[in-house]
Coordinates of C-alpha atoms in Angstrom, one line a residue:
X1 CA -65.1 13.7 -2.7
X2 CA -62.4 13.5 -5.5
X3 CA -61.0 9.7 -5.6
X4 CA -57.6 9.8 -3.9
X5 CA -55.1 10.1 -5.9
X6 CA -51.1 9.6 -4.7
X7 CA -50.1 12.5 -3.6
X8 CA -47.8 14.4 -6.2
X9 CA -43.9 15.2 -6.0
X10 CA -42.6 18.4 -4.8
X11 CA -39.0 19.3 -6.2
X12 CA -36.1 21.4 -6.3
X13 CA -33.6 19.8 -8.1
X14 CA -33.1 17.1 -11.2
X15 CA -34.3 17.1 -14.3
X16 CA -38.6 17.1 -14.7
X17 CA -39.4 13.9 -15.2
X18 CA -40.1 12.1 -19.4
X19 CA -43.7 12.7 -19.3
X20 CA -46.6 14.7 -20.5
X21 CA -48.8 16.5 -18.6
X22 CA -52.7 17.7 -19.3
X23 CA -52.1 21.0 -17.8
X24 CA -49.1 22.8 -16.3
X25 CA -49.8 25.9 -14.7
X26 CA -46.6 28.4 -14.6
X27 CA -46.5 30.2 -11.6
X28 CA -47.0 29.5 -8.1
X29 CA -48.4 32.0 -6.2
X30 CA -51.3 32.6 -4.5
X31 CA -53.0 32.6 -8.4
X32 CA -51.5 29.9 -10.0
X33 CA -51.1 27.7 -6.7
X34 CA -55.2 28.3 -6.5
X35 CA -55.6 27.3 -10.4
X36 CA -53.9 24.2 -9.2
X37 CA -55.7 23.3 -6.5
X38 CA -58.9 23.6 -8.7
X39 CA -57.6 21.5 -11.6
X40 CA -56.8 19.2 -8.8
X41 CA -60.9 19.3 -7.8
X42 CA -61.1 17.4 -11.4
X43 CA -60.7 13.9 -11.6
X44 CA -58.5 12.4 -14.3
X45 CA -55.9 15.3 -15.1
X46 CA -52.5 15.1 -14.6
X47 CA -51.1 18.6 -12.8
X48 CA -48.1 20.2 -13.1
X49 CA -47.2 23.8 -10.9
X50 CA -43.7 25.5 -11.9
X51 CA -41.9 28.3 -10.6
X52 CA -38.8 29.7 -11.2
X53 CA -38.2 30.4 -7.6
X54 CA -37.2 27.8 -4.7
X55 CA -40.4 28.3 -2.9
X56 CA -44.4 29.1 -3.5
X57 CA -45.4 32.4 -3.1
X58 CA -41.9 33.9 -3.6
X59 CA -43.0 36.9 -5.4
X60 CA -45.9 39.1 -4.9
X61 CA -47.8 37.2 -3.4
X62 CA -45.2 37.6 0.0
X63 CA -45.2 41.3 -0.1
X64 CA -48.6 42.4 -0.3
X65 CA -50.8 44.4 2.3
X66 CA -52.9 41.2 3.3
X67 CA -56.2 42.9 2.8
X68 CA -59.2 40.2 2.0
X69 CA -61.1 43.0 0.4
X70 CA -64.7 43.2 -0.7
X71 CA -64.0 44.9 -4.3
X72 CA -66.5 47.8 -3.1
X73 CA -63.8 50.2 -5.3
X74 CA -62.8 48.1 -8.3
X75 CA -64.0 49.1 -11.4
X76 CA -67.5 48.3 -11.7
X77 CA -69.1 45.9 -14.3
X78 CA -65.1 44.8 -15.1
X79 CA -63.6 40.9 -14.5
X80 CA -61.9 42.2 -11.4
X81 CA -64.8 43.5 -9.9
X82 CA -66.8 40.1 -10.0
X83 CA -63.9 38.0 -9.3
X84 CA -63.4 39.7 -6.2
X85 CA -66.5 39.8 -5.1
X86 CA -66.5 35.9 -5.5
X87 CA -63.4 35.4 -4.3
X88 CA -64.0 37.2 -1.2
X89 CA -66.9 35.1 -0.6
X90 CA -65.2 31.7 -1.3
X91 CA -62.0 32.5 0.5
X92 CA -63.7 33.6 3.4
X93 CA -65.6 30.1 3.7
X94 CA -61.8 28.7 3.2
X95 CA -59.8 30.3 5.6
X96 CA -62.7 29.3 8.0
X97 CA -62.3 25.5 7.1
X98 CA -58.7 25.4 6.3
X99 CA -57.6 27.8 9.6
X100 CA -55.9 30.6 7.6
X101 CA -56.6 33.3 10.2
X102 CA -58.9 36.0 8.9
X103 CA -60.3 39.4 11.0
X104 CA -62.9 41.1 9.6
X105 CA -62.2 44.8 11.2
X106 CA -63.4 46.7 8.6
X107 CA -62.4 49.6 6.8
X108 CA -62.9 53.3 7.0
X109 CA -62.0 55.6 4.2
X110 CA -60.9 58.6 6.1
X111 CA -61.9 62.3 3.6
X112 CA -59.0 64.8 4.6
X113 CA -60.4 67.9 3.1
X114 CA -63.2 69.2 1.2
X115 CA -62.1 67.7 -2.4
X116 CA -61.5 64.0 -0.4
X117 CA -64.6 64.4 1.7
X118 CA -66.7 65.8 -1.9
X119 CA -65.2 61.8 -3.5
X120 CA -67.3 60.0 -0.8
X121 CA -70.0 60.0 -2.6
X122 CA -68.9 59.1 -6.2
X123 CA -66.9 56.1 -3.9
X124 CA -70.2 55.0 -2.0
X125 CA -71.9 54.9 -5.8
X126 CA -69.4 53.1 -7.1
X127 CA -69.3 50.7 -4.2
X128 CA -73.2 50.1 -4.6
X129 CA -73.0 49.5 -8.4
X130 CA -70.3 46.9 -7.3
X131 CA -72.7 45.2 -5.5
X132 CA -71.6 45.9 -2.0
X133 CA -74.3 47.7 -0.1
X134 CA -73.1 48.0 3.5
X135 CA -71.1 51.1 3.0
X136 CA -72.1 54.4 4.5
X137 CA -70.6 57.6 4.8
X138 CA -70.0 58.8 8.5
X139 CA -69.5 62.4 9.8
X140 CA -66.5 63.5 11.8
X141 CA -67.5 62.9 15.2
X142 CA -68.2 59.2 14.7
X143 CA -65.1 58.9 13.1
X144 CA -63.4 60.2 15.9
X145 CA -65.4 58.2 18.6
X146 CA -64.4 55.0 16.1
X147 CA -60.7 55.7 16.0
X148 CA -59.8 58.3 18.6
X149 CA -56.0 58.4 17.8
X150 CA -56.5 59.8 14.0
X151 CA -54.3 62.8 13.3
X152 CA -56.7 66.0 13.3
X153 CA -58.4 67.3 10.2
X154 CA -60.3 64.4 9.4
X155 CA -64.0 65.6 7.7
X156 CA -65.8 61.9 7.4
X157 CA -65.0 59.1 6.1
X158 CA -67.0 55.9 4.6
X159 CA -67.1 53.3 6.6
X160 CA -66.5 49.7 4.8
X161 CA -67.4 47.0 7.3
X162 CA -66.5 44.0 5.2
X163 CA -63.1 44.4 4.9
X164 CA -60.8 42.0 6.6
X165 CA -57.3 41.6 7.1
X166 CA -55.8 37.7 6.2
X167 CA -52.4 35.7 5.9
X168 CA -51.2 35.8 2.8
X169 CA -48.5 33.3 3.5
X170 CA -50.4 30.5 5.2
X171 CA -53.2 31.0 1.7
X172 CA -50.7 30.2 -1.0
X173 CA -49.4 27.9 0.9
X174 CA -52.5 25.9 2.0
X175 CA -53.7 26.1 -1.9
X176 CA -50.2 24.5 -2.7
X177 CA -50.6 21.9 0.0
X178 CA -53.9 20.8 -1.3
X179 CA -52.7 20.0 -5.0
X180 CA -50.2 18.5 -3.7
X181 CA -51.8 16.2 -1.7
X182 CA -54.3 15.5 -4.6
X183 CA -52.0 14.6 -7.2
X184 CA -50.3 18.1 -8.3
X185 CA -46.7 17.6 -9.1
X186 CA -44.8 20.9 -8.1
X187 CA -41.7 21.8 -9.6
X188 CA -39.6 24.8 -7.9
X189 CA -36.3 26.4 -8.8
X190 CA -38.0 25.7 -13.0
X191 CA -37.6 28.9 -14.8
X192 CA -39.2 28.3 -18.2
X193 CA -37.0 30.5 -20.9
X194 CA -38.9 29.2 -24.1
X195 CA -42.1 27.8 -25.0
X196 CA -42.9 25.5 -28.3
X197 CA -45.3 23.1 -29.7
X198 CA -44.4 19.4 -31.5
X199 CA -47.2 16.9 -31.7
X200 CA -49.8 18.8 -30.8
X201 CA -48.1 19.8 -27.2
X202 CA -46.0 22.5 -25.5
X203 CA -42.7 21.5 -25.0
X204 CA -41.4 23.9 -22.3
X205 CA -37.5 24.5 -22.2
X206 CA -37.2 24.9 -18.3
X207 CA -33.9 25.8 -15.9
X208 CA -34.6 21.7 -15.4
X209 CA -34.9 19.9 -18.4
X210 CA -37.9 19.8 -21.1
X211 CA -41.0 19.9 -19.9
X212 CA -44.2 18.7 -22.0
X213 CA -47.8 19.3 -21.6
X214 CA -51.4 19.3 -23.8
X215 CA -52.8 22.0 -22.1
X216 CA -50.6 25.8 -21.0
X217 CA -51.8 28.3 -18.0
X218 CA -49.6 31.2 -17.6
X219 CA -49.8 32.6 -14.3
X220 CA -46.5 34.0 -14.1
X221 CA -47.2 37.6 -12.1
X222 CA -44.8 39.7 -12.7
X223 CA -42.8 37.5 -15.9
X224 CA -47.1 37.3 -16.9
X225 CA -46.1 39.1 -20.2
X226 CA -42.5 37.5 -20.7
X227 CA -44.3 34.1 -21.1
X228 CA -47.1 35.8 -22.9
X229 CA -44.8 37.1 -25.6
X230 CA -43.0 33.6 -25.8
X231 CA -46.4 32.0 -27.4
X232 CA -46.5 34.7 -30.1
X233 CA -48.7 37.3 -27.9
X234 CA -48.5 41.1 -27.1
X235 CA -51.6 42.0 -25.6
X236 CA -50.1 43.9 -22.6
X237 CA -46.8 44.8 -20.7
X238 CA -46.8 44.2 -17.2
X239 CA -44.5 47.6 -15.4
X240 CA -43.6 46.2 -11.9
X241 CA -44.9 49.1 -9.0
X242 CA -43.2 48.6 -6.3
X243 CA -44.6 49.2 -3.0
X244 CA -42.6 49.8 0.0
X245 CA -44.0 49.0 3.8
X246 CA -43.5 49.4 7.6
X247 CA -44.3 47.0 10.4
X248 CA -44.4 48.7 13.4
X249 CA -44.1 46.9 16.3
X250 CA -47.1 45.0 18.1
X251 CA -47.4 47.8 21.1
X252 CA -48.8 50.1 17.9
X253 CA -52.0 47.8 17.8
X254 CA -54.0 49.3 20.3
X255 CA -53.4 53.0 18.2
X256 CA -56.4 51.5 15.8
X257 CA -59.2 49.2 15.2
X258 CA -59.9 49.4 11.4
X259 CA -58.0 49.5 8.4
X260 CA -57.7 53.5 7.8
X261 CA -58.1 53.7 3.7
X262 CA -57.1 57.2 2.0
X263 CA -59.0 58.3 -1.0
X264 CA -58.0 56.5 -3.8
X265 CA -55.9 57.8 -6.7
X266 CA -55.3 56.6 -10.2
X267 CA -52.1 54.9 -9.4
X268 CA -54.1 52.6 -6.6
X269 CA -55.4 52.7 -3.3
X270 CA -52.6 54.8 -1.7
X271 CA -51.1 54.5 1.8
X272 CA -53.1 53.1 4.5
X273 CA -52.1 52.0 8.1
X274 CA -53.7 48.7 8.9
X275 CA -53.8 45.6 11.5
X276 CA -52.3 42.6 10.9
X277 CA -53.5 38.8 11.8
X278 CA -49.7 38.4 13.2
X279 CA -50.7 41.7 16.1
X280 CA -48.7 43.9 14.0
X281 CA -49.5 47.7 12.6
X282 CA -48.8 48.5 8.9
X283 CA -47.8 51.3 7.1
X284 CA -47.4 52.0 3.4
X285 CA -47.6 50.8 0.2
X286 CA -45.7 53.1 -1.9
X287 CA -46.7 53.6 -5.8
X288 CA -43.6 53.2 -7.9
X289 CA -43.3 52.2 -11.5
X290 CA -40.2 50.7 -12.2
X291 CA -38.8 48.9 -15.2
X292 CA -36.9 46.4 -12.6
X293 CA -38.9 43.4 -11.7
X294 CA -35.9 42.0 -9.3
X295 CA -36.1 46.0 -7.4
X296 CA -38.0 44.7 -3.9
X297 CA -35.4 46.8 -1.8
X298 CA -36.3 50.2 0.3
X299 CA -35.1 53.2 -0.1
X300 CA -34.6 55.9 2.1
X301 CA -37.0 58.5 0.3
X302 CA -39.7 55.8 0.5
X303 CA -39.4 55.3 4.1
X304 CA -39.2 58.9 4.7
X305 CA -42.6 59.5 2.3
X306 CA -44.3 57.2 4.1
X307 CA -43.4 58.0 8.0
X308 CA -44.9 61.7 6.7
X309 CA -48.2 60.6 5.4
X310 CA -48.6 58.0 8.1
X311 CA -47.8 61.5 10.7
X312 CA -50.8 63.1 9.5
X313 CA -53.1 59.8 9.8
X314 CA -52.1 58.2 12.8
X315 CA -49.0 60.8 14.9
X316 CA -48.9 58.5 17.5
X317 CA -47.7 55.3 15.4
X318 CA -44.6 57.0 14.6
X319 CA -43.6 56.9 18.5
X320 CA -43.7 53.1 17.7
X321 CA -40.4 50.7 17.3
X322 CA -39.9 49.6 13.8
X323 CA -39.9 45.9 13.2
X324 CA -39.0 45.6 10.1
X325 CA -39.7 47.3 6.3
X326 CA -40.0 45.2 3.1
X327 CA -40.9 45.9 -0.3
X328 CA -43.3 44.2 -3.1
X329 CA -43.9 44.5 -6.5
X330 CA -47.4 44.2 -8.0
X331 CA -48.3 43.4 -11.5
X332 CA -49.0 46.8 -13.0
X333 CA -50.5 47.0 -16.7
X334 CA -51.8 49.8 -19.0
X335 CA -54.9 48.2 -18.4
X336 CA -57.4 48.8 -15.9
X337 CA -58.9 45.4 -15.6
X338 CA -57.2 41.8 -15.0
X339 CA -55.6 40.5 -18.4
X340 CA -57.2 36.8 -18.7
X341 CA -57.7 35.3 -22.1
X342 CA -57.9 31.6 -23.5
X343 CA -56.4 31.0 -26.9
X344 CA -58.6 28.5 -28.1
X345 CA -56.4 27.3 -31.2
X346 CA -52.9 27.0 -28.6
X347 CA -54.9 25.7 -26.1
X348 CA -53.6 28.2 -23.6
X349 CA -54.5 30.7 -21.1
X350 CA -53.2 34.1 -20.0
X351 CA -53.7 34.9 -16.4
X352 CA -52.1 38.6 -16.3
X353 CA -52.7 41.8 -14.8
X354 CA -53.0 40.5 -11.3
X355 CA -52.7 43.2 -8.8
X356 CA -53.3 43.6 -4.9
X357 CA -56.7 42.4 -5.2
X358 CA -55.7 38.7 -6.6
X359 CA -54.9 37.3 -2.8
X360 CA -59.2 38.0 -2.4
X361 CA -60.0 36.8 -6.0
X362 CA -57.8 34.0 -6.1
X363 CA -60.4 31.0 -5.9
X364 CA -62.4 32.8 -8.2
X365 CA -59.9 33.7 -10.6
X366 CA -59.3 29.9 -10.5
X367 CA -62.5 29.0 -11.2
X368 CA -62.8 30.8 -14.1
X369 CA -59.4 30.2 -16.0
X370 CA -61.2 26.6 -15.3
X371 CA -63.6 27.2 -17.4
X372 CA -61.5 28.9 -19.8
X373 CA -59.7 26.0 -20.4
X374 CA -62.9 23.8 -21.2
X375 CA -63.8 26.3 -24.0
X376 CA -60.1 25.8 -25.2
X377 CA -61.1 21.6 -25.3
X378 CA -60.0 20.3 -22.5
X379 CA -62.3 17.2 -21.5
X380 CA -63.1 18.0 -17.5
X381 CA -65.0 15.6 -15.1
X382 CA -67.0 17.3 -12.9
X383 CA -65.3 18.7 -9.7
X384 CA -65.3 17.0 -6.5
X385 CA -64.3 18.2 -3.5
X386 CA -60.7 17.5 -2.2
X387 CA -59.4 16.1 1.0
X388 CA -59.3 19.2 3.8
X389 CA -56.4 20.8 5.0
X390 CA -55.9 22.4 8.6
X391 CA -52.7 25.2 8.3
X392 CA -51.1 26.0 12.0
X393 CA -52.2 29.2 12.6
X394 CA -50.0 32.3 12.9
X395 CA -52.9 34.6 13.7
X396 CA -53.3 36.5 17.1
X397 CA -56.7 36.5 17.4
X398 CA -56.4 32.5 17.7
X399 CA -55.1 30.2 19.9
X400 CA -51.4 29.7 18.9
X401 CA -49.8 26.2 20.0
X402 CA -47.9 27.5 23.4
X403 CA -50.9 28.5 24.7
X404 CA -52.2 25.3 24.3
X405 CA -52.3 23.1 26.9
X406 CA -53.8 20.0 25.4
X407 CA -50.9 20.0 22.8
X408 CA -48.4 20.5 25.3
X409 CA -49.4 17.7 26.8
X410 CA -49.8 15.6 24.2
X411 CA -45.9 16.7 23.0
X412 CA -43.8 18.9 24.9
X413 CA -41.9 20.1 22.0
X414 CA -45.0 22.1 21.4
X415 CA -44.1 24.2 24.6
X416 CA -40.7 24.9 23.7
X417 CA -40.6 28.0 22.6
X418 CA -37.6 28.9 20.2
X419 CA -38.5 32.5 19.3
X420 CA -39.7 34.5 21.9
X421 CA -40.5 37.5 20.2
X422 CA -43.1 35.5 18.0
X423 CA -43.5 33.0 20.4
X424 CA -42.8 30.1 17.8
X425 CA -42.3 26.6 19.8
X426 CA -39.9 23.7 18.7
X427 CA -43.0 21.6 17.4
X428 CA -44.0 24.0 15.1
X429 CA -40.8 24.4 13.2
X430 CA -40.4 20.4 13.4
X431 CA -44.5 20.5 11.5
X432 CA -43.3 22.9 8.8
X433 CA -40.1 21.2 7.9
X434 CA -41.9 18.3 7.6
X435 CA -44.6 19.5 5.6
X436 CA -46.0 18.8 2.2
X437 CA -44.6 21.7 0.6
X438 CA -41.7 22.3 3.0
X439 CA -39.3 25.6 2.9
X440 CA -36.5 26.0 1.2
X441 CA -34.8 28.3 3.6
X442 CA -34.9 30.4 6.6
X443 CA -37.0 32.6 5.1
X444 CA -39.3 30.2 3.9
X445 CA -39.5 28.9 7.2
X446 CA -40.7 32.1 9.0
X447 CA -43.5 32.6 6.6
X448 CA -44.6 29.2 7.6
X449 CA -44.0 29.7 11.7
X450 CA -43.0 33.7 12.0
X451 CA -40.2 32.6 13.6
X452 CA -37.3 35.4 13.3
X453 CA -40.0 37.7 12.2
X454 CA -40.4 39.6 15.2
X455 CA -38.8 42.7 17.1
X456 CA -35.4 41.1 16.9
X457 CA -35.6 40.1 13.6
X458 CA -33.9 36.6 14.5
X459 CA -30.9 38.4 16.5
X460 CA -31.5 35.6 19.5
X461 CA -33.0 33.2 17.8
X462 CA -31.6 32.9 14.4
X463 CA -28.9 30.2 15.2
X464 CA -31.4 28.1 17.1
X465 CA -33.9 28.6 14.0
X466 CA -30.8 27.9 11.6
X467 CA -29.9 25.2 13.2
X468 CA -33.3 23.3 13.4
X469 CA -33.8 24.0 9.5
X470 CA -30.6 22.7 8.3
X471 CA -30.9 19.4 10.5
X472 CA -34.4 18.8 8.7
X473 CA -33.6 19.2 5.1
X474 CA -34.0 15.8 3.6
X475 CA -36.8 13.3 4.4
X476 CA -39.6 11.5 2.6
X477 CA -43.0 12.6 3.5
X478 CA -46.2 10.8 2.5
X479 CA -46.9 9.9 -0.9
X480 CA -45.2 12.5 -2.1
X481 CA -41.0 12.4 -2.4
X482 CA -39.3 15.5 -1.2
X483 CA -35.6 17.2 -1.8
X484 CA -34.2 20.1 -0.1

């Protein structure tokens, strides 16, 4: 295990502290918080995580479709395809040890007509030369007997049984926790506007003060190629695709049991209806190049486009109450592949190009931007393995705190339940405000707890919730020092 180290300091306000770092890493979501978390795996190196938002995982990495996917469609023989792969293997192990709740249902990629159902093949190929060999292509009556409430018209399908669906929230977050707790000092509400070097270092002009470091990782998502472009590089240009979703209510759960995939297109995967861990059904994304990268809102054509295709997949779901719709943008390039680089002579790395598959590649992207950074000249120790963390679980499939009798017992505040809808008890919003990483707001709050994200969207319970996370803004927690 990796000597313990005090645990670092988590921020939102004041100026970063008159210090240089080994290596900052700009950008924490799920990528950059899971580059942290390996740097933290070496002992020796001073970490630093930025973001120019007030919380971790504030931009893509919130509004994604949660899909742990096995890469069986990525381009094969390309970064993303092996990253995936690995990734999917290393956060599977994770979320088992760390309690991020994971379902593997698996996926079916449901052939509509003759052209869709004539891809199949090409797609089981392409899934093979991936190495992923478990696909096979089904006929129409076992589709049907699989998921008996498909729209009619369906010619086959191919059935992908290692996809699972995951919490993207509870993953940045538990990557976040665990540099933390090993040393990472995290910096939020840090916007970095310009980048130059004195001495041999970066000097980083931040929303926050100046901000020095020997070694650069720019894992910026969406502001990937902003950065770049501040260290003299224009290697890509990353166009923000927004993608619009539905979340019907948890009585449209028992409508499916798999992920239902349409045949891919050029612009991505397309519009799928899928489980979620939180008992949920989702519709969507939309494709949409924008030149906005602040443009998460819906739009009423977007809703309407995706209520039709999700008429013809699954009728029945449009019955369904609506809980809520959201929007995210992904990092779209003109590039086909991930856009990570190490510029041996600025000892820097790129980390662009990171679309919906960079929740599953995540640990291994971090791995390898590592590495990277070795061949760049950073001295690294070899890794050790960092203290565990246990996340409260928000999935449905496992047994959530009110339901728990020994933890009642042990504290009633565990059996108070303050949102009904999601069935979120006192205790847990107590835990997450006092957390390592703790939120910032309301918001921040539900993606640690889900409470006010359920079929009232906070209409009963968003004083109570409000309340309880105003009351617990300031406090000291651990090693590490913590302002609101």
């Amino acid at each position: 295990m990796t000597p313990a180290k005090s645990a670092g300091r988590v921020t939102r306000h004041g100026t970063v502290p008159d210090t240089t770092y080994d290596v900052t890493v700009i950008g924490a979501g799920v990528v950059g918080a899971a580059i942290a978390r390996e740097l933290a795996r070496r002992p020796g190196l001073d970490v630093a995580l930025v973001d120019a938002s007030n919380d971790v995982g504030e931009g893509t990495s919130k509004g994604n479709t949660a899909i742990l996917h096995t890469g069986f469609d990525a381009v094969p023989g390309s970064l993303e395809s092996r990253l995936v792969r690995e990734g999917q293997r290393l956060l599977t192990a994770y979320a088992t040890e760390s309690g991020i709740p994971v379902e593997p249902v698996g996926a079916l990629l449901v052939a509509w007509d003759e052209e869709q159902l004539a891809a199949l093949p090409g797609l089981l190929d392409k899934a093979d030369r991936n190495g992923y060999d478990q696909a096979r292509i089904i006929g129409p009556e076992e589709v049907r007997a699989r998921e008996p409430h498909l729209g009619p018209g369906a010619r086959g399908a191919l059935d992908v049984p290692g996809e699972s669906i995951i919490c993207p929230w509870t993953t940045t977050l538990a990557y976040a926790t665990q540099a933390v707790r090993a040393g990472v000092d995290l910096y939020l509400n840090c916007r970095v506007s310009q980048a130059g070097r004195r001495g041999g270092r970066h000097e980083l002009t931040t929303s926050r003060g100046t901000l020095r470091t020997r070694y650069l990782v720019n894992a910026a998502g969406l502001h990937a190629d902003t950065v770049d472009r501040l260290l003299g590089h224009d290697d890509f240009t990353v166009t923000p695709r927004r993608g619009q979703l539905i979340v019907f209510d948890k009585f449209a759960r028992g409508l499916l049991t798999h992920i239902l995939l349409p045949v891919p297109t050029a612009l991505g995967k397309g519009v799928l209806v899928a489980p979620t861990v939180y008992g949920n059904v989702l519709l969507g994304p939309t494709a949409e190049d924008l030149d906005d990268k602040t443009a998460t809102g819906t739009s009423a054509e977007g809703i309407a486009a995706l209520r039709e295709k999700g008429r013809r997949v699954l009728p029945e779901l449009l019955d369904e109450e609506v809980t809520a719709v959201y929007a995210g943008l992904r990092a779209a390039t003109e590039h086909d592949d991930y856009r990570i680089s190490a510029h041996k002579e600025q000892r820097y790395v790129t980390v662009g190009g990171i679309r919906s598959t960079g929740l599953t590649a995540s640990l291994a992207i971090a791995a390898h931007v590592t590495e990277l950074l070795a061949t760049t000249g950073l001295d690294l120790a070899e890794p050790g393995d960092l203290a565990p963390v246990r996340m409260p679980n928000l999935g449905e499939a496992f047994p959530r705190p009110y339901q728990r009798a020994d933890l009642i017992a042990a504290d009633p505040a565990y059996g108070t339940v303050v949102c009904h809808c999601e069935r979120v008890t006192h205790g847990e919003i107590r835990d997450a405000l006092a957390s390592t990483v703790p939120p910032a707001s309301p918001d921040g709050l539900r993606r640690r707890t889900r409470a006010r994200g359920g079929r009232c969207q906070g209409f009963y319970c968003g004083d109570a919730v409000r309340q309880l996370f105003e009351r617990g803004g300031n406090f000291e927690r651990g090693g590490g020092s913590v302002s609101g």
